[in-house]
Amino acid sequence: MSSSEPKINAFPIFMKVKNRVVAIVGNGEEALAKARLMGQSSASIRIVSDAPGPELAAWIAANGAAHLASSYQAETLAGAALVFAATGDETLDRRIVADAHAAGLCVNAVDRPELCDFFTPALVNRAPVVVAIGTEGAAPVLAQQIRSRIDRMLSPSLGRLATLASSYRAAVERILPKGTARRAYWTEFFAGAPARAMEIGHYDDAVAAADELLARQGATVGHVALVGAGPGAEDLLTLRAHRLMMEADVIVHDALVPEAVIAMGRRDAERIPVGKRKGCHSKSQSEINDLLVALGRDGRRVVRLKSGDPLVFGRAGEEMAALRDAGVSYEIVPGVTAAFAAAADFELPLTLRGVSSSMVFTTGHDLKGDVLPDWASLAIGGATVAVYMGRSIAADVATRLIEAGLSPDTAVAVVENASRAEKRLFHGTLADLPALQDRDDLSGPVMTIIGDAVAGANFTRSRALAAPRRAAAALAAGADA
Ligand code: SAH
């Protein structure tokens, strides 16, 4: 330890409170807050409160705490392992502190750090796993912010997993030699198949996986998660996606996933870009399949990160088939698909009562054939159509849909870079849509939404899709007159 490192003035320890008395003195919200905090433990809670407020009274009743309904006396602290002076009255709190000290008890005076023997931490509770955050009373709000960040990082099932682990400790110690093998077992236990089964609530599968791992002597098996990264904003990543990225050995990602999202992953995870930007395929799909299988067979924890949702135009079907054939375990983590992000940016109801009750996800590329695809008739019937990868064929989509009978006046919304800071919104009609193809000012991914429900969107932040052409036409018309 370097000598310049600041010293801790309030050292964190975990104190056994089961069956011990914790006395809380007070009537109001300070007492209630401490009661709620200590109520997360198995301590016997004694509330000394002559006139409890309604919330505190309700809490006492609901939690079966012991209630001393008398005014505070030094004797009411008798036998307590911890005391909270939470009256909100400075004189009384000071008296409680003095009494506690005279009786040799540890005391916390709410909001008076100078009177405290101990501080209560902000807690992330995954009992028996507990994370306690303290600031020595200096910055409680900061402690809460850190708490919520850690809370998001840790799986809700972590406590159950730790409890299961403790039931395996004896067996692991008996069967696996101390050192590498045992460490490998626990590493895989907490990040591999047992953890994954627990995460989705399959307790029996977690037990089976823990047994199997023991039979394999802790040898790791690979796993591939096909993870939806969402449309690009980092905070549209799901908590599960983030957790898996934090545990990954390797992140295999598409070109459409922004750097900022990939950076949310574990810092020392290997990153493999597999390209697939329009026009420059850095790896073929079958090379990607082979790569995932090879990484999985190599015992690695792989996150295959795809933009949006992995099951929407993500070629996940082929990757799943390859992994299945190779016997590599995998899972799917859904993500926010581009159509939903674009609709949110546009405040556009994808289904609209009385207007549109179905929705089509398409690339529009099937409109090029001689036979119109089924979804064209859905569009005519009022479905909202989301066109992925539709920029370069915008004119075909518009022409064929109009030919098929969809009104040229049907509303169209276009979003470039949905959900991202650099997003741009455009609106127009189906007749304007061909203009999209010729706009060379768009460089980001583009989502096109067609249908009557689009008329319900908010157009205050969008520009006309085909403004130049219309303006020119209006000008020409003006000149003629
Ligand atoms: N699996 C992805 C789609 C991959 S196909 C998903 O569920 O969203 C790639 C197409 O998705 C792009 O051509 C574009 O049409 C659309 N797209 C992806 N991200 C987008 C974004 N941020 N804004 C607009 N469109 C996007």
Short mmCIF file of C-alpha atoms and ligand atoms in Angstrom, two decimals:
data_model
loop_
_atom_site.label_atom_id
_atom_site.label_comp_id
_atom_site.label_asym_id
_atom_site.label_seq_id
_atom_site.Cartn_x
_atom_site.Cartn_y
_atom_site.Cartn_z
CA MET A 1 0.00 0.00 0.00
CA SER A 2 1.36 3.39 -0.95
CA SER A 3 1.79 5.83 1.90
CA SER A 4 -0.08 8.53 -0.02
CA GLU A 5 -3.26 6.46 -0.13
CA PRO A 6 -5.95 8.12 2.02
CA LYS A 7 -6.77 6.35 5.26
CA ILE A 8 -10.22 4.98 5.94
CA ASN A 9 -11.76 6.53 9.02
CA ALA A 10 -14.83 4.27 9.12
CA PHE A 11 -13.76 0.76 8.28
CA PRO A 12 -16.37 -1.54 6.70
CA ILE A 13 -17.02 -4.83 8.45
CA PHE A 14 -19.96 -7.21 8.24
CA MET A 15 -21.54 -7.55 11.64
CA LYS A 16 -23.67 -10.53 12.61
CA VAL A 17 -27.08 -9.23 13.58
CA LYS A 18 -29.21 -12.35 13.39
CA ASN A 19 -31.29 -12.64 16.59
CA ARG A 20 -29.61 -9.55 18.04
CA VAL A 21 -31.56 -6.48 19.03
CA VAL A 22 -31.26 -3.26 17.08
CA ALA A 23 -32.96 -0.36 18.85
CA ILE A 24 -34.32 2.54 16.83
CA VAL A 25 -35.56 5.60 18.71
CA GLY A 26 -37.89 8.01 16.93
CA ASN A 27 -41.37 8.64 15.56
CA GLY A 28 -40.88 10.05 12.11
CA GLU A 29 -39.26 9.49 8.75
CA GLU A 30 -35.69 9.23 10.11
CA ALA A 31 -36.74 6.29 12.26
CA LEU A 32 -38.72 4.78 9.38
CA ALA A 33 -35.71 4.97 7.04
CA LYS A 34 -33.50 3.15 9.53
CA ALA A 35 -36.25 0.61 10.22
CA ARG A 36 -36.49 -0.11 6.50
CA LEU A 37 -32.73 -0.43 6.20
CA MET A 38 -32.34 -2.74 9.18
CA GLY A 39 -35.51 -4.58 8.11
CA GLN A 40 -33.44 -6.06 5.28
CA SER A 41 -31.55 -8.00 7.93
CA SER A 42 -32.58 -10.75 10.32
CA ALA A 43 -31.95 -8.56 13.39
CA SER A 44 -34.73 -8.25 15.98
CA ILE A 45 -35.86 -4.69 15.59
CA ARG A 46 -37.04 -2.71 18.58
CA ILE A 47 -38.74 0.60 17.83
CA VAL A 48 -38.85 3.00 20.75
CA SER A 49 -41.59 5.36 19.72
CA ASP A 50 -44.20 7.05 21.90
CA ALA A 51 -46.09 8.63 18.99
CA PRO A 52 -45.21 6.82 15.76
CA GLY A 53 -46.27 8.56 12.55
CA PRO A 54 -48.76 6.64 10.40
CA GLU A 55 -46.09 5.25 8.06
CA LEU A 56 -43.88 4.07 10.88
CA ALA A 57 -46.90 2.53 12.63
CA ALA A 58 -47.82 0.69 9.44
CA TRP A 59 -44.23 -0.51 9.02
CA ILE A 60 -44.12 -1.82 12.60
CA ALA A 61 -47.37 -3.72 12.08
CA ALA A 62 -46.36 -5.12 8.70
CA ASN A 63 -42.91 -6.24 9.81
CA GLY A 64 -43.70 -7.58 13.25
CA ALA A 65 -41.11 -5.36 14.93
CA ALA A 66 -41.15 -4.98 18.71
CA HIS A 67 -42.73 -1.65 19.60
CA LEU A 68 -41.99 0.11 22.91
CA ALA A 69 -44.74 2.68 22.96
CA SER A 70 -43.24 4.63 25.86
CA SER A 71 -41.26 7.81 25.86
CA TYR A 72 -37.51 7.34 25.57
CA GLN A 73 -35.62 6.23 28.68
CA ALA A 74 -32.06 4.94 28.87
CA GLU A 75 -33.46 1.50 29.85
CA THR A 76 -35.22 1.16 26.50
CA LEU A 77 -31.80 0.56 24.94
CA ALA A 78 -31.01 -2.38 27.20
CA GLY A 79 -29.44 -5.34 25.43
CA ALA A 80 -29.22 -3.65 22.02
CA ALA A 81 -26.28 -4.49 19.78
CA LEU A 82 -26.79 -1.29 17.80
CA VAL A 83 -28.68 1.88 18.60
CA PHE A 84 -30.11 4.48 16.23
CA ALA A 85 -30.90 7.92 17.57
CA ALA A 86 -33.43 8.95 14.95
CA THR A 87 -35.74 11.37 16.72
CA GLY A 88 -35.00 14.38 14.51
CA ASP A 89 -34.55 16.35 17.76
CA GLU A 90 -30.92 17.27 18.41
CA THR A 91 -31.16 17.50 22.20
CA LEU A 92 -32.85 14.15 22.48
CA ASP A 93 -30.50 12.51 19.98
CA ARG A 94 -27.53 13.77 22.01
CA ARG A 95 -29.04 12.34 25.17
CA ILE A 96 -29.53 8.96 23.48
CA VAL A 97 -25.92 8.99 22.28
CA ALA A 98 -24.68 9.80 25.78
CA ASP A 99 -26.82 7.03 27.30
CA ALA A 100 -25.65 4.52 24.71
CA HIS A 101 -22.03 5.39 25.38
CA ALA A 102 -22.55 5.10 29.13
CA ALA A 103 -23.91 1.60 28.53
CA GLY A 104 -21.05 0.73 26.16
CA LEU A 105 -23.32 0.52 23.07
CA CYS A 106 -22.55 1.49 19.49
CA VAL A 107 -24.75 4.31 18.29
CA ASN A 108 -25.66 6.08 15.06
CA ALA A 109 -27.25 9.52 15.24
CA VAL A 110 -29.12 10.23 12.04
CA ASP A 111 -27.65 13.14 10.05
CA ARG A 112 -25.11 13.94 12.78
CA PRO A 113 -21.94 12.21 11.61
CA GLU A 114 -19.90 13.81 14.41
CA LEU A 115 -21.98 11.89 16.98
CA CYS A 116 -21.85 8.53 15.19
CA ASP A 117 -19.83 5.49 16.19
CA PHE A 118 -20.75 3.84 12.90
CA PHE A 119 -22.33 4.77 9.58
CA THR A 120 -24.89 2.80 7.66
CA PRO A 121 -23.94 2.03 4.06
CA ALA A 122 -25.98 2.23 0.90
CA LEU A 123 -26.74 -1.42 0.22
CA VAL A 124 -26.96 -3.66 -2.78
CA ASN A 125 -28.72 -6.65 -1.32
CA ARG A 126 -28.30 -10.02 -2.96
CA ALA A 127 -28.07 -11.81 0.37
CA PRO A 128 -25.90 -13.62 1.18
CA VAL A 129 -23.99 -11.40 -1.24
CA VAL A 130 -24.02 -7.82 -0.03
CA VAL A 131 -22.30 -4.76 -1.42
CA ALA A 132 -22.03 -1.90 1.04
CA ILE A 133 -21.10 1.60 -0.11
CA GLY A 134 -19.95 4.17 2.39
CA THR A 135 -18.74 7.76 2.23
CA GLU A 136 -18.14 8.29 5.97
CA GLY A 137 -21.24 10.43 5.92
CA ALA A 138 -19.64 12.82 3.41
CA ALA A 139 -21.87 12.28 0.38
CA PRO A 140 -24.96 10.08 0.87
CA VAL A 141 -26.38 11.00 -2.55
CA LEU A 142 -23.17 9.86 -4.23
CA ALA A 143 -23.43 6.59 -2.32
CA GLN A 144 -26.96 6.13 -3.71
CA GLN A 145 -25.79 6.79 -7.25
CA ILE A 146 -23.00 4.24 -6.93
CA ARG A 147 -25.48 1.84 -5.39
CA SER A 148 -27.82 2.04 -8.35
CA ARG A 149 -24.96 1.52 -10.80
CA ILE A 150 -23.77 -1.59 -8.99
CA ASP A 151 -27.33 -2.81 -8.59
CA ARG A 152 -27.78 -2.78 -12.36
CA MET A 153 -24.55 -4.72 -12.86
CA LEU A 154 -25.44 -7.60 -10.61
CA SER A 155 -27.91 -10.27 -11.59
CA PRO A 156 -31.01 -10.43 -9.38
CA SER A 157 -30.32 -14.17 -9.02
CA LEU A 158 -26.83 -13.67 -7.60
CA GLY A 159 -27.88 -14.45 -4.03
CA ARG A 160 -29.46 -17.74 -5.03
CA LEU A 161 -26.35 -18.61 -7.00
CA ALA A 162 -24.11 -17.89 -4.00
CA THR A 163 -26.34 -20.00 -1.77
CA LEU A 164 -26.13 -22.85 -4.26
CA ALA A 165 -22.34 -22.41 -4.34
CA SER A 166 -22.11 -22.81 -0.59
CA SER A 167 -23.95 -26.12 -0.84
CA TYR A 168 -21.26 -27.33 -3.29
CA ARG A 169 -18.24 -26.23 -1.32
CA ALA A 170 -17.72 -29.45 0.56
CA ALA A 171 -18.07 -31.60 -2.55
CA VAL A 172 -15.72 -29.39 -4.56
CA GLU A 173 -13.13 -29.50 -1.79
CA ARG A 174 -13.39 -33.27 -1.63
CA ILE A 175 -13.22 -33.92 -5.36
CA LEU A 176 -11.03 -31.21 -6.85
CA PRO A 177 -7.44 -30.58 -5.80
CA LYS A 178 -6.72 -27.17 -4.35
CA GLY A 179 -5.34 -24.64 -6.81
CA THR A 180 -6.02 -24.34 -10.52
CA ALA A 181 -8.74 -26.98 -10.79
CA ARG A 182 -10.76 -25.62 -7.90
CA ARG A 183 -10.41 -22.07 -9.07
CA ALA A 184 -11.47 -23.09 -12.57
CA TYR A 185 -14.54 -24.77 -11.10
CA TRP A 186 -15.69 -21.66 -9.28
CA THR A 187 -14.88 -19.35 -12.16
CA GLU A 188 -17.07 -21.42 -14.43
CA PHE A 189 -19.71 -21.85 -11.73
CA PHE A 190 -20.22 -18.10 -11.36
CA ALA A 191 -19.92 -17.17 -15.03
CA GLY A 192 -20.83 -20.33 -16.93
CA ALA A 193 -23.76 -22.69 -17.22
CA PRO A 194 -24.88 -22.77 -13.54
CA ALA A 195 -25.04 -18.96 -13.47
CA ARG A 196 -26.88 -18.82 -16.77
CA ALA A 197 -29.50 -21.32 -15.66
CA MET A 198 -30.03 -19.47 -12.37
CA GLU A 199 -30.30 -16.17 -14.22
CA ILE A 200 -33.35 -17.37 -16.13
CA GLY A 201 -34.86 -18.92 -13.02
CA HIS A 202 -34.15 -22.59 -13.84
CA TYR A 203 -32.95 -23.78 -10.47
CA ASP A 204 -32.89 -27.49 -11.34
CA ASP A 205 -30.86 -26.83 -14.47
CA ALA A 206 -28.40 -24.81 -12.40
CA VAL A 207 -27.97 -27.78 -10.05
CA ALA A 208 -27.52 -30.14 -13.00
CA ALA A 209 -24.95 -27.81 -14.55
CA ALA A 210 -23.05 -27.56 -11.25
CA ASP A 211 -22.96 -31.38 -11.05
CA GLU A 212 -21.85 -31.70 -14.63
CA LEU A 213 -19.12 -29.17 -14.08
CA LEU A 214 -17.90 -31.19 -11.14
CA ALA A 215 -17.86 -34.32 -13.29
CA ARG A 216 -15.79 -32.42 -15.88
CA GLN A 217 -13.39 -31.39 -13.10
CA GLY A 218 -14.15 -27.75 -13.75
CA ALA A 219 -13.10 -27.76 -17.40
CA THR A 220 -14.71 -24.80 -19.13
CA VAL A 221 -17.15 -25.17 -21.97
CA GLY A 222 -17.72 -22.39 -24.42
CA HIS A 223 -20.96 -20.53 -24.79
CA VAL A 224 -22.16 -18.06 -27.38
CA ALA A 225 -24.74 -15.39 -26.59
CA LEU A 226 -26.37 -13.82 -29.63
CA VAL A 227 -27.01 -10.41 -28.16
CA GLY A 228 -29.08 -7.53 -29.46
CA ALA A 229 -27.14 -4.28 -28.99
CA GLY A 230 -30.16 -2.10 -29.73
CA PRO A 231 -30.19 0.73 -32.28
CA GLY A 232 -27.04 2.48 -31.13
CA ALA A 233 -27.68 4.49 -27.95
CA GLU A 234 -25.65 2.91 -25.14
CA ASP A 235 -28.48 3.16 -22.65
CA LEU A 236 -30.81 1.17 -24.89
CA LEU A 237 -28.70 -1.89 -24.23
CA THR A 238 -30.55 -4.26 -21.92
CA LEU A 239 -29.18 -5.01 -18.47
CA ARG A 240 -28.73 -8.64 -19.49
CA ALA A 241 -26.81 -7.68 -22.61
CA HIS A 242 -24.57 -5.47 -20.52
CA ARG A 243 -23.96 -8.18 -17.95
CA LEU A 244 -23.00 -10.71 -20.59
CA MET A 245 -20.67 -8.18 -22.21
CA MET A 246 -19.01 -7.64 -18.84
CA GLU A 247 -18.43 -11.39 -18.51
CA ALA A 248 -17.37 -12.07 -22.09
CA ASP A 249 -13.97 -13.35 -23.17
CA VAL A 250 -14.66 -12.31 -26.75
CA ILE A 251 -17.04 -9.83 -28.37
CA VAL A 252 -17.74 -10.48 -32.04
CA HIS A 253 -19.55 -7.46 -33.45
CA ASP A 254 -21.09 -6.05 -36.60
CA ALA A 255 -20.07 -2.76 -38.17
CA LEU A 256 -23.44 -1.21 -37.29
CA VAL A 257 -22.78 -1.47 -33.55
CA PRO A 258 -21.19 1.83 -32.47
CA GLU A 259 -17.86 1.88 -30.66
CA ALA A 260 -19.48 3.42 -27.56
CA VAL A 261 -21.72 0.35 -27.19
CA ILE A 262 -18.86 -2.10 -27.63
CA ALA A 263 -16.92 -0.14 -25.04
CA MET A 264 -19.61 -1.06 -22.49
CA GLY A 265 -18.12 -4.56 -22.51
CA ARG A 266 -15.31 -5.96 -20.39
CA ARG A 267 -12.21 -3.96 -21.05
CA ASP A 268 -9.92 -6.91 -21.59
CA ALA A 269 -12.36 -8.89 -23.72
CA GLU A 270 -11.00 -9.63 -27.16
CA ARG A 271 -12.92 -7.74 -29.85
CA ILE A 272 -13.45 -9.14 -33.29
CA PRO A 273 -15.17 -6.94 -35.88
CA VAL A 274 -16.86 -8.96 -38.57
CA GLY A 275 -17.86 -6.04 -40.73
CA LYS A 276 -20.90 -6.36 -42.96
CA ARG A 277 -21.37 -2.81 -43.90
CA LYS A 278 -23.13 -2.40 -47.18
CA GLY A 279 -20.62 -2.98 -49.96
CA CYS A 280 -17.70 -4.12 -47.77
CA HIS A 281 -18.17 -7.54 -46.30
CA SER A 282 -15.13 -8.13 -44.19
CA LYS A 283 -16.21 -11.72 -43.39
CA SER A 284 -18.72 -13.94 -45.12
CA GLN A 285 -21.62 -15.34 -43.11
CA SER A 286 -20.16 -18.84 -43.24
CA GLU A 287 -16.82 -17.52 -41.98
CA ILE A 288 -18.67 -15.87 -39.10
CA ASN A 289 -20.50 -19.12 -38.32
CA ASP A 290 -17.20 -21.01 -38.33
CA LEU A 291 -15.60 -18.38 -36.10
CA LEU A 292 -18.38 -18.62 -33.50
CA VAL A 293 -18.20 -22.42 -33.49
CA ALA A 294 -14.41 -22.36 -33.14
CA LEU A 295 -14.51 -19.87 -30.26
CA GLY A 296 -17.23 -21.87 -28.51
CA ARG A 297 -15.29 -25.13 -28.91
CA ASP A 298 -12.27 -23.40 -27.53
CA GLY A 299 -14.15 -22.93 -24.24
CA ARG A 300 -14.61 -19.20 -24.61
CA ARG A 301 -17.52 -17.07 -23.44
CA VAL A 302 -18.57 -15.27 -26.59
CA VAL A 303 -20.91 -12.35 -27.07
CA ARG A 304 -22.02 -12.11 -30.67
CA LEU A 305 -23.21 -8.52 -30.72
CA LYS A 306 -25.69 -7.54 -33.39
CA SER A 307 -27.40 -4.25 -33.96
CA GLY A 308 -31.04 -3.96 -32.93
CA ASP A 309 -32.60 -7.32 -32.20
CA PRO A 310 -30.57 -10.37 -33.22
CA LEU A 311 -33.61 -12.16 -34.65
CA VAL A 312 -34.65 -9.33 -36.96
CA PHE A 313 -32.66 -9.34 -40.22
CA GLY A 314 -29.65 -10.40 -38.24
CA ARG A 315 -28.93 -13.77 -39.86
CA ALA A 316 -29.13 -15.27 -36.41
CA GLY A 317 -30.92 -18.28 -37.90
CA GLU A 318 -27.77 -19.36 -39.67
CA GLU A 319 -25.56 -18.77 -36.66
CA MET A 320 -27.91 -20.70 -34.37
CA ALA A 321 -28.02 -23.61 -36.83
CA ALA A 322 -24.22 -23.75 -37.02
CA LEU A 323 -23.87 -23.66 -33.22
CA ARG A 324 -26.58 -26.29 -32.79
CA ASP A 325 -24.92 -28.58 -35.35
CA ALA A 326 -21.59 -28.17 -33.61
CA GLY A 327 -23.10 -28.83 -30.17
CA VAL A 328 -22.00 -25.44 -28.84
CA SER A 329 -24.41 -24.01 -26.28
CA TYR A 330 -25.95 -20.64 -27.04
CA GLU A 331 -28.66 -18.24 -25.97
CA ILE A 332 -30.46 -15.24 -27.42
CA VAL A 333 -30.75 -11.86 -25.78
CA PRO A 334 -33.33 -9.62 -27.43
CA GLY A 335 -32.62 -6.00 -28.27
CA VAL A 336 -34.53 -2.90 -29.29
CA THR A 337 -35.01 -3.22 -33.01
CA ALA A 338 -34.46 -0.25 -35.32
CA ALA A 339 -38.16 0.08 -36.18
CA PHE A 340 -39.03 0.61 -32.51
CA ALA A 341 -36.24 3.11 -31.99
CA ALA A 342 -37.26 5.04 -35.12
CA ALA A 343 -40.90 5.05 -34.04
CA ALA A 344 -39.90 6.35 -30.60
CA ASP A 345 -37.81 9.16 -32.12
CA PHE A 346 -40.78 10.15 -34.27
CA GLU A 347 -43.37 9.64 -31.50
CA LEU A 348 -45.03 7.46 -34.08
CA PRO A 349 -47.69 4.94 -32.98
CA LEU A 350 -46.92 1.72 -34.85
CA THR A 351 -50.41 0.48 -34.11
CA LEU A 352 -53.15 3.04 -33.94
CA ARG A 353 -56.68 2.36 -32.79
CA GLY A 354 -59.04 2.30 -35.72
CA VAL A 355 -56.22 2.89 -38.22
CA SER A 356 -53.61 0.15 -38.02
CA SER A 357 -53.65 -3.05 -36.03
CA SER A 358 -50.81 -4.97 -37.62
CA MET A 359 -47.23 -4.42 -38.52
CA VAL A 360 -44.83 -5.73 -41.13
CA PHE A 361 -41.05 -5.96 -40.81
CA THR A 362 -39.56 -6.19 -44.27
CA THR A 363 -36.50 -5.36 -46.31
CA GLY A 364 -38.57 -4.60 -49.35
CA HIS A 365 -36.10 -6.58 -51.43
CA ASP A 366 -38.78 -9.15 -52.20
CA LEU A 367 -40.75 -6.45 -54.03
CA LYS A 368 -38.39 -6.75 -56.97
CA GLY A 369 -39.76 -10.11 -58.16
CA ASP A 370 -42.67 -10.59 -60.53
CA VAL A 371 -45.05 -11.76 -57.84
CA LEU A 372 -45.96 -9.29 -55.11
CA PRO A 373 -45.20 -10.65 -51.64
CA ASP A 374 -48.11 -11.22 -49.25
CA TRP A 375 -47.21 -8.29 -47.09
CA ALA A 376 -48.05 -5.84 -49.90
CA SER A 377 -51.70 -6.70 -49.42
CA LEU A 378 -51.29 -6.25 -45.65
CA ALA A 379 -49.95 -2.78 -46.34
CA ILE A 380 -52.96 -2.00 -48.48
CA GLY A 381 -55.13 -3.35 -45.67
CA GLY A 382 -53.65 -0.73 -43.34
CA ALA A 383 -50.66 -2.46 -41.74
CA THR A 384 -47.74 -0.29 -40.68
CA VAL A 385 -44.67 -1.29 -42.71
CA ALA A 386 -41.12 -0.98 -41.38
CA VAL A 387 -38.54 -1.25 -44.14
CA TYR A 388 -35.03 -2.34 -43.11
CA MET A 389 -32.10 -1.81 -45.46
CA GLY A 390 -34.55 -0.01 -47.70
CA ARG A 391 -32.61 3.04 -48.79
CA SER A 392 -31.12 1.79 -52.02
CA ILE A 393 -34.44 0.34 -53.18
CA ALA A 394 -36.72 3.14 -51.98
CA ALA A 395 -37.94 3.85 -55.51
CA ASP A 396 -38.81 0.20 -56.16
CA VAL A 397 -40.68 -0.05 -52.87
CA ALA A 398 -42.71 3.09 -53.61
CA THR A 399 -43.48 2.22 -57.23
CA ARG A 400 -44.51 -1.35 -56.57
CA LEU A 401 -46.68 -0.47 -53.58
CA ILE A 402 -48.44 2.26 -55.56
CA GLU A 403 -48.92 -0.14 -58.48
CA ALA A 404 -50.37 -2.65 -56.05
CA GLY A 405 -52.97 -0.11 -54.96
CA LEU A 406 -51.52 1.72 -51.95
CA SER A 407 -52.35 5.42 -52.16
CA PRO A 408 -49.41 7.65 -53.18
CA ASP A 409 -50.54 9.94 -50.36
CA THR A 410 -49.83 7.31 -47.71
CA ALA A 411 -47.65 8.85 -44.99
CA VAL A 412 -43.96 7.90 -44.80
CA ALA A 413 -41.47 8.55 -42.00
CA VAL A 414 -37.74 8.10 -42.41
CA VAL A 415 -35.22 8.11 -39.57
CA GLU A 416 -31.49 8.10 -40.08
CA ASN A 417 -29.43 7.03 -37.04
CA ALA A 418 -32.44 6.30 -34.86
CA SER A 419 -31.78 6.72 -31.12
CA ARG A 420 -28.36 8.29 -31.68
CA ALA A 421 -27.30 11.87 -31.05
CA GLU A 422 -26.87 12.47 -34.78
CA LYS A 423 -30.36 11.25 -35.69
CA ARG A 424 -32.32 12.97 -38.48
CA LEU A 425 -36.02 12.70 -39.18
CA PHE A 426 -37.77 13.12 -42.54
CA HIS A 427 -41.42 12.92 -43.50
CA GLY A 428 -43.32 12.74 -46.72
CA THR A 429 -45.66 10.51 -48.70
CA LEU A 430 -45.18 7.32 -50.63
CA ALA A 431 -44.89 9.46 -53.77
CA ASP A 432 -41.90 11.23 -52.17
CA LEU A 433 -40.15 8.04 -51.11
CA PRO A 434 -38.05 7.55 -54.29
CA ALA A 435 -36.19 10.74 -53.33
CA LEU A 436 -34.64 8.83 -50.42
CA GLN A 437 -32.60 6.80 -52.83
CA ASP A 438 -31.00 9.88 -54.37
CA ARG A 439 -30.15 11.72 -51.16
CA ASP A 440 -26.42 11.40 -50.78
CA ASP A 441 -26.39 13.43 -47.56
CA LEU A 442 -27.45 10.34 -45.58
CA SER A 443 -24.57 8.21 -44.36
CA GLY A 444 -26.05 6.41 -41.33
CA PRO A 445 -28.47 3.49 -41.22
CA VAL A 446 -31.97 4.43 -42.35
CA MET A 447 -35.37 3.13 -41.26
CA THR A 448 -38.45 3.78 -43.38
CA ILE A 449 -41.94 3.46 -41.92
CA ILE A 450 -44.95 3.51 -44.24
CA GLY A 451 -48.66 3.54 -43.40
CA ASP A 452 -51.62 5.58 -42.25
CA ALA A 453 -50.54 5.26 -38.61
CA VAL A 454 -47.49 7.38 -39.51
CA ALA A 455 -49.86 10.35 -39.74
CA GLY A 456 -50.09 10.15 -35.93
CA ALA A 457 -46.39 11.00 -35.54
CA ASN A 458 -44.90 14.29 -34.37
CA PHE A 459 -43.61 16.21 -37.39
CA THR A 460 -42.27 19.24 -35.55
CA ARG A 461 -38.70 18.00 -35.66
CA SER A 462 -38.68 16.40 -39.09
CA ARG A 463 -37.87 17.79 -42.49
CA ALA A 464 -39.53 17.13 -45.81
CA LEU A 465 -38.20 14.03 -47.48
CA ALA A 466 -38.42 15.47 -50.98
CA ALA A 467 -38.25 19.18 -50.28
CA PRO A 468 -35.98 20.23 -53.13
CA ARG A 469 -38.12 18.61 -55.80
CA ARG A 470 -41.35 20.04 -54.44
CA ALA A 471 -39.91 23.48 -53.97
CA ALA A 472 -38.61 23.42 -57.51
CA ALA A 473 -42.00 22.27 -58.77
CA ALA A 474 -43.79 25.02 -56.85
CA LEU A 475 -41.37 27.56 -58.19
CA ALA A 476 -41.90 26.32 -61.73
CA ALA A 477 -45.67 26.47 -61.21
CA GLY A 478 -45.31 30.05 -59.88
CA ALA A 479 -43.25 31.09 -62.89
CA ASP A 480 -45.89 29.73 -65.26
CA ALA A 481 -48.67 31.70 -63.65
N1 SAH B 1 -31.11 -6.50 -36.40
C1 SAH B 1 -31.25 -5.12 -36.74
C2 SAH B 1 -31.44 -4.90 -38.23
C3 SAH B 1 -30.24 -5.24 -39.03
S1 SAH B 1 -30.46 -4.88 -40.71
C4 SAH B 1 -32.43 -4.54 -35.94
O1 SAH B 1 -33.19 -5.28 -35.33
O2 SAH B 1 -32.58 -3.32 -35.94
C5 SAH B 1 -29.72 -3.30 -40.85
C6 SAH B 1 -30.78 -2.23 -41.08
O3 SAH B 1 -31.38 -1.90 -39.86
C7 SAH B 1 -30.25 -0.94 -41.59
O4 SAH B 1 -30.06 -0.97 -43.00
C8 SAH B 1 -31.33 0.02 -41.21
O5 SAH B 1 -32.44 -0.09 -42.08
C9 SAH B 1 -31.77 -0.55 -39.89
N2 SAH B 1 -31.12 0.13 -38.75
C10 SAH B 1 -30.27 -0.39 -37.84
N3 SAH B 1 -29.94 0.53 -36.93
C11 SAH B 1 -30.60 1.65 -37.25
C12 SAH B 1 -30.68 2.96 -36.70
N4 SAH B 1 -30.00 3.28 -35.58
N5 SAH B 1 -31.45 3.87 -37.32
C13 SAH B 1 -32.16 3.56 -38.43
N6 SAH B 1 -32.11 2.35 -38.98
C14 SAH B 1 -31.36 1.40 -38.42
#
